[in-house]
PDB file of C-alpha atoms in Angstrom:
ATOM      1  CA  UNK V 481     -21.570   1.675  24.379  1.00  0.00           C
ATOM      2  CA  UNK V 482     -19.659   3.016  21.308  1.00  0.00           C
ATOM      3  CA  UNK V 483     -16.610   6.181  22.652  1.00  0.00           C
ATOM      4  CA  UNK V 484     -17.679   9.363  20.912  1.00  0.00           C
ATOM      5  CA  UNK V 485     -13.914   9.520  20.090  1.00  0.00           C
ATOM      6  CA  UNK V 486     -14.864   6.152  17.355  1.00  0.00           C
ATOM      7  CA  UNK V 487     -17.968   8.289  16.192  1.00  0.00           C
ATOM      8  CA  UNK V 488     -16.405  11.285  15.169  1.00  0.00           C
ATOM      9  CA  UNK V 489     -13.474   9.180  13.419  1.00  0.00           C
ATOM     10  CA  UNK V 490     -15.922   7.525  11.380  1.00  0.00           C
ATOM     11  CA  UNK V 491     -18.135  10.494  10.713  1.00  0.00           C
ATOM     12  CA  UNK V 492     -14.604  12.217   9.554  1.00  0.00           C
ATOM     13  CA  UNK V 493     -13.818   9.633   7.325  1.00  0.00           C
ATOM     14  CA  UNK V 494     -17.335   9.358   5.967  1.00  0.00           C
ATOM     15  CA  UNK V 495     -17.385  13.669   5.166  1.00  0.00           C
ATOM     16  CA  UNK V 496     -13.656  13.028   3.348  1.00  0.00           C
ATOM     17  CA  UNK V 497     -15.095   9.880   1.278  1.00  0.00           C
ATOM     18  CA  UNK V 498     -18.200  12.321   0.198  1.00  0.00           C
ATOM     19  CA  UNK V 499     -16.026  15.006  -0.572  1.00  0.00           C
ATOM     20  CA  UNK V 500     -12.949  13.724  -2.240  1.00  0.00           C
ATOM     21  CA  UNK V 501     -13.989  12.170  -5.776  1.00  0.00           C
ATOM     22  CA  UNK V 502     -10.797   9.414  -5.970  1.00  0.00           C
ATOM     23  CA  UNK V 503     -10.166   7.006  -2.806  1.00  0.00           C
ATOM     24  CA  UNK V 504      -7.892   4.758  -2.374  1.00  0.00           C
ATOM     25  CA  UNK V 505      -7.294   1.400  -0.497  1.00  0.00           C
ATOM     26  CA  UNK V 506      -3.493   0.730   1.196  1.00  0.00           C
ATOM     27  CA  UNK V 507      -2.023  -1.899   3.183  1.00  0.00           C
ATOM     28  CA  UNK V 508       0.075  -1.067   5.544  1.00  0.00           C
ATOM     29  CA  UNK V 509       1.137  -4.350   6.760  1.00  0.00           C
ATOM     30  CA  UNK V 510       5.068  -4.249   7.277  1.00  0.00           C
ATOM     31  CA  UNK V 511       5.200  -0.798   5.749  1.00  0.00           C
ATOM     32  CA  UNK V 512       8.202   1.523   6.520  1.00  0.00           C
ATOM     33  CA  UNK V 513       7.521   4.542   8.184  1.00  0.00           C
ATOM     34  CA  UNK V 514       9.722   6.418   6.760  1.00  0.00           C
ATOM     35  CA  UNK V 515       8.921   5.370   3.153  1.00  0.00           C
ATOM     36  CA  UNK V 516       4.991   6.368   4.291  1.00  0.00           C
ATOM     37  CA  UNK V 517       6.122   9.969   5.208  1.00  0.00           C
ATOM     38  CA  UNK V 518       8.055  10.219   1.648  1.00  0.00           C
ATOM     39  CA  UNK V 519       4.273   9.290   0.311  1.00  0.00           C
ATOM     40  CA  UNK V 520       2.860  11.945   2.488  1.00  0.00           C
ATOM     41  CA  UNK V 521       4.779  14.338   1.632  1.00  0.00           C
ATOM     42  CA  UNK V 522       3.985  14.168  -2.178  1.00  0.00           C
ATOM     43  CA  UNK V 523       0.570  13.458  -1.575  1.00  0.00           C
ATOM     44  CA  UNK V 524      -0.141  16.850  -0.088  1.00  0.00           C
ATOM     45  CA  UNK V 525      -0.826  19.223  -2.188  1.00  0.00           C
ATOM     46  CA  UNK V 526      -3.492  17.722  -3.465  1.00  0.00           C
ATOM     47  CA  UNK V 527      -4.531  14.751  -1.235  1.00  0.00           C
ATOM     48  CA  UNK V 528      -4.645  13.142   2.103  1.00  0.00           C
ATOM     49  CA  UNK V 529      -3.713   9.750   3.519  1.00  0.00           C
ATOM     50  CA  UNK V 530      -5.543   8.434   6.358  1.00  0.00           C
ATOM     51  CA  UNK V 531      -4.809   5.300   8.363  1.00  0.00           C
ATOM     52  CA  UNK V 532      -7.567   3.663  10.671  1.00  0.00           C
ATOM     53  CA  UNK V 533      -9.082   0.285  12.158  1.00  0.00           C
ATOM     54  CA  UNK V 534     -10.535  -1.721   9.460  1.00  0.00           C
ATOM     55  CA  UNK V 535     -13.887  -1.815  11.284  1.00  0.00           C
ATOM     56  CA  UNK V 536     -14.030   1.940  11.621  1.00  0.00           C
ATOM     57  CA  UNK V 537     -13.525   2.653   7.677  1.00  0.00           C
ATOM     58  CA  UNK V 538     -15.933   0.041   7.260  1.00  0.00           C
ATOM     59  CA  UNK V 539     -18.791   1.139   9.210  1.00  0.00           C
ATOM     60  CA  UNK V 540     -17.566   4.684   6.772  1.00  0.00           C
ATOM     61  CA  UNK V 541     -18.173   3.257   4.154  1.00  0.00           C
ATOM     62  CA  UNK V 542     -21.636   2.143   4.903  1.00  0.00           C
ATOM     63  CA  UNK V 543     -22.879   5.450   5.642  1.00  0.00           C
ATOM     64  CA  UNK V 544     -20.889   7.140   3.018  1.00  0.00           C
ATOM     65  CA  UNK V 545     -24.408   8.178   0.375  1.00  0.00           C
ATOM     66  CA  UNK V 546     -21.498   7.690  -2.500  1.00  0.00           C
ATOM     67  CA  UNK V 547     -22.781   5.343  -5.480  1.00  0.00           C
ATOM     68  CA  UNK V 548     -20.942   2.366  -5.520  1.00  0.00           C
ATOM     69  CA  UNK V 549     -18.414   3.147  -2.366  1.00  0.00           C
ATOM     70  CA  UNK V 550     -19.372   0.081  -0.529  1.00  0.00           C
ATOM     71  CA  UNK V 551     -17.564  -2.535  -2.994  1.00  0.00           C
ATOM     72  CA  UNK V 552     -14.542  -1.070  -1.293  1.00  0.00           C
ATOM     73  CA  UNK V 553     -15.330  -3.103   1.806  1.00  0.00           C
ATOM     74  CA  UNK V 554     -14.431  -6.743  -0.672  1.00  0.00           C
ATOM     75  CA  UNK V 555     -10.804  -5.271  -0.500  1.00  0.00           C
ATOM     76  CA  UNK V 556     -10.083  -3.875   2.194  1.00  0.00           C
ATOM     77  CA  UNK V 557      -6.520  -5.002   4.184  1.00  0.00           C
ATOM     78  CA  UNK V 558      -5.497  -5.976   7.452  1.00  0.00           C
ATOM     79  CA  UNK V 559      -3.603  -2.869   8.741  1.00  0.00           C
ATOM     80  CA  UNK V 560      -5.623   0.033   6.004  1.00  0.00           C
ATOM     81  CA  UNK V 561      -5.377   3.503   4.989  1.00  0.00           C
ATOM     82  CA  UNK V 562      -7.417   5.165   2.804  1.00  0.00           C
ATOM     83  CA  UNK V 563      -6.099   7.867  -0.152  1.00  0.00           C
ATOM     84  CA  UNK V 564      -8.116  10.849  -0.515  1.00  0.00           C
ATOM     85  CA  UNK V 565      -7.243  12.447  -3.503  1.00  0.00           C
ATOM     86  CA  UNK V 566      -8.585  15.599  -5.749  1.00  0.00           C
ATOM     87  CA  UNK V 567      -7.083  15.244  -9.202  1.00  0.00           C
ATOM     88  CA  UNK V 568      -7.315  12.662 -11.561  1.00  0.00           C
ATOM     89  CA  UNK V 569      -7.189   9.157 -10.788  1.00  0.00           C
ATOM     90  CA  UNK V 570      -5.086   8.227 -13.475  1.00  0.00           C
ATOM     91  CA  UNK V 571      -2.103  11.057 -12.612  1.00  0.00           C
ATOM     92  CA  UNK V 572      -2.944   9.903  -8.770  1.00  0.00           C
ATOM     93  CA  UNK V 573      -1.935   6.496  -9.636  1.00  0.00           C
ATOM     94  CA  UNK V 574       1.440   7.794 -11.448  1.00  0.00           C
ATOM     95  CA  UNK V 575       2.171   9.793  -8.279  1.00  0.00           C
ATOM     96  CA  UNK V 576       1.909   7.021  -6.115  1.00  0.00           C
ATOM     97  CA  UNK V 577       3.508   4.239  -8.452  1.00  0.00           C
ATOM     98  CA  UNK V 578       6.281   6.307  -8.856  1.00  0.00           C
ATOM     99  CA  UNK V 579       7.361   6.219  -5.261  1.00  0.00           C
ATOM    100  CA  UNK V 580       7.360   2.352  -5.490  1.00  0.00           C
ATOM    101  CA  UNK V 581      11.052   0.889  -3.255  1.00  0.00           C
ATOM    102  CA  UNK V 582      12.529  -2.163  -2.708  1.00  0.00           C
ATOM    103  CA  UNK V 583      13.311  -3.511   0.570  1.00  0.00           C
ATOM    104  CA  UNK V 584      15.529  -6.222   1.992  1.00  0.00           C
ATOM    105  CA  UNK V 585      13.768  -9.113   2.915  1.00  0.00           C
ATOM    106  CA  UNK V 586      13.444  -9.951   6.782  1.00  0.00           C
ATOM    107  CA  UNK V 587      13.463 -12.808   9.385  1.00  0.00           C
ATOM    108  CA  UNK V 588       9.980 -14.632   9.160  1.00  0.00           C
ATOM    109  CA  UNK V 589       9.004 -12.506   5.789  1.00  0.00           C
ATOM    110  CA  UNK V 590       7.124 -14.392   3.108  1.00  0.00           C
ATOM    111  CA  UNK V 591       9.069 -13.849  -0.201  1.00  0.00           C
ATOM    112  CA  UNK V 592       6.395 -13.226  -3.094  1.00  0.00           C
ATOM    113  CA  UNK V 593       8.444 -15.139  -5.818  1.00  0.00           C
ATOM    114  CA  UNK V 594       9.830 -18.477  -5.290  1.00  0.00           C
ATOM    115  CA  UNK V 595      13.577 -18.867  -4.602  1.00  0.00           C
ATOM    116  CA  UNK V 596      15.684 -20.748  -6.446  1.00  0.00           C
ATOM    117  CA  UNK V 597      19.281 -21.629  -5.372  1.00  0.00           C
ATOM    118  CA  UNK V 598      20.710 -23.419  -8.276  1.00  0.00           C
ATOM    119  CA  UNK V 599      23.445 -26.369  -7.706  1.00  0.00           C
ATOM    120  CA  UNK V 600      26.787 -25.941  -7.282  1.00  0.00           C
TER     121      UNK V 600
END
């Protein structure tokens, strides 16, 4: 039996990906908080930023009647949050690249480029 609590999430999610014409895929694997409030905040005024289970935006994006919505699933991340935003995609993307931050490397993190310690 499926909680009504899961059913309204995803029939939420499924009204903002109708309604909002650019969406956006984040991972949020290892993701600062902090540095995701900064995002918020600019985000506001003319978007939204939700995070949910993978399997609930999913089953979303199945009953979302938007043409071409469900290739989204392909790409979806671990930990995701979907962008909901209501200008143009191509200023959304400068928004959000613009708040890009480095980070100090942690115990146990993967580093994306390979090290080198030269000799001596």
């Amino acid at each position: 039996m499926v909680k009504e609590e899961k059913l309204k999430k995803v029939e939420e999610l499924k009204k903002m990906i109708e309604e909002f014409p650019v969406i956006g895929i984040a991972d949020l694997y290892k993701f600062p908080s902090r540095e995701l409030q900064k995002i918020r905040k600019v985000v506001r005024d003319g978007g939204l930023i939700k995070a949910s289970k993978k399997s609930t935006i999913i089953f979303a994006l199945k009953e979302a009647k938007k043409e071409g919505i469900q290739e989204l699933e392909k790409i979806i991340p671990n930990q995701p949050a979907i962008i909901f935003m209501k200008e143009n995609a191509f200023k959304s993307y400068l928004k959000l690249v613009s708040m890009k931050f480095e980070t100090y490397a942690k115990e146990f993190d993967i580093a994306p480029n390979d090290i080198v310690v030269p000799a001596g």
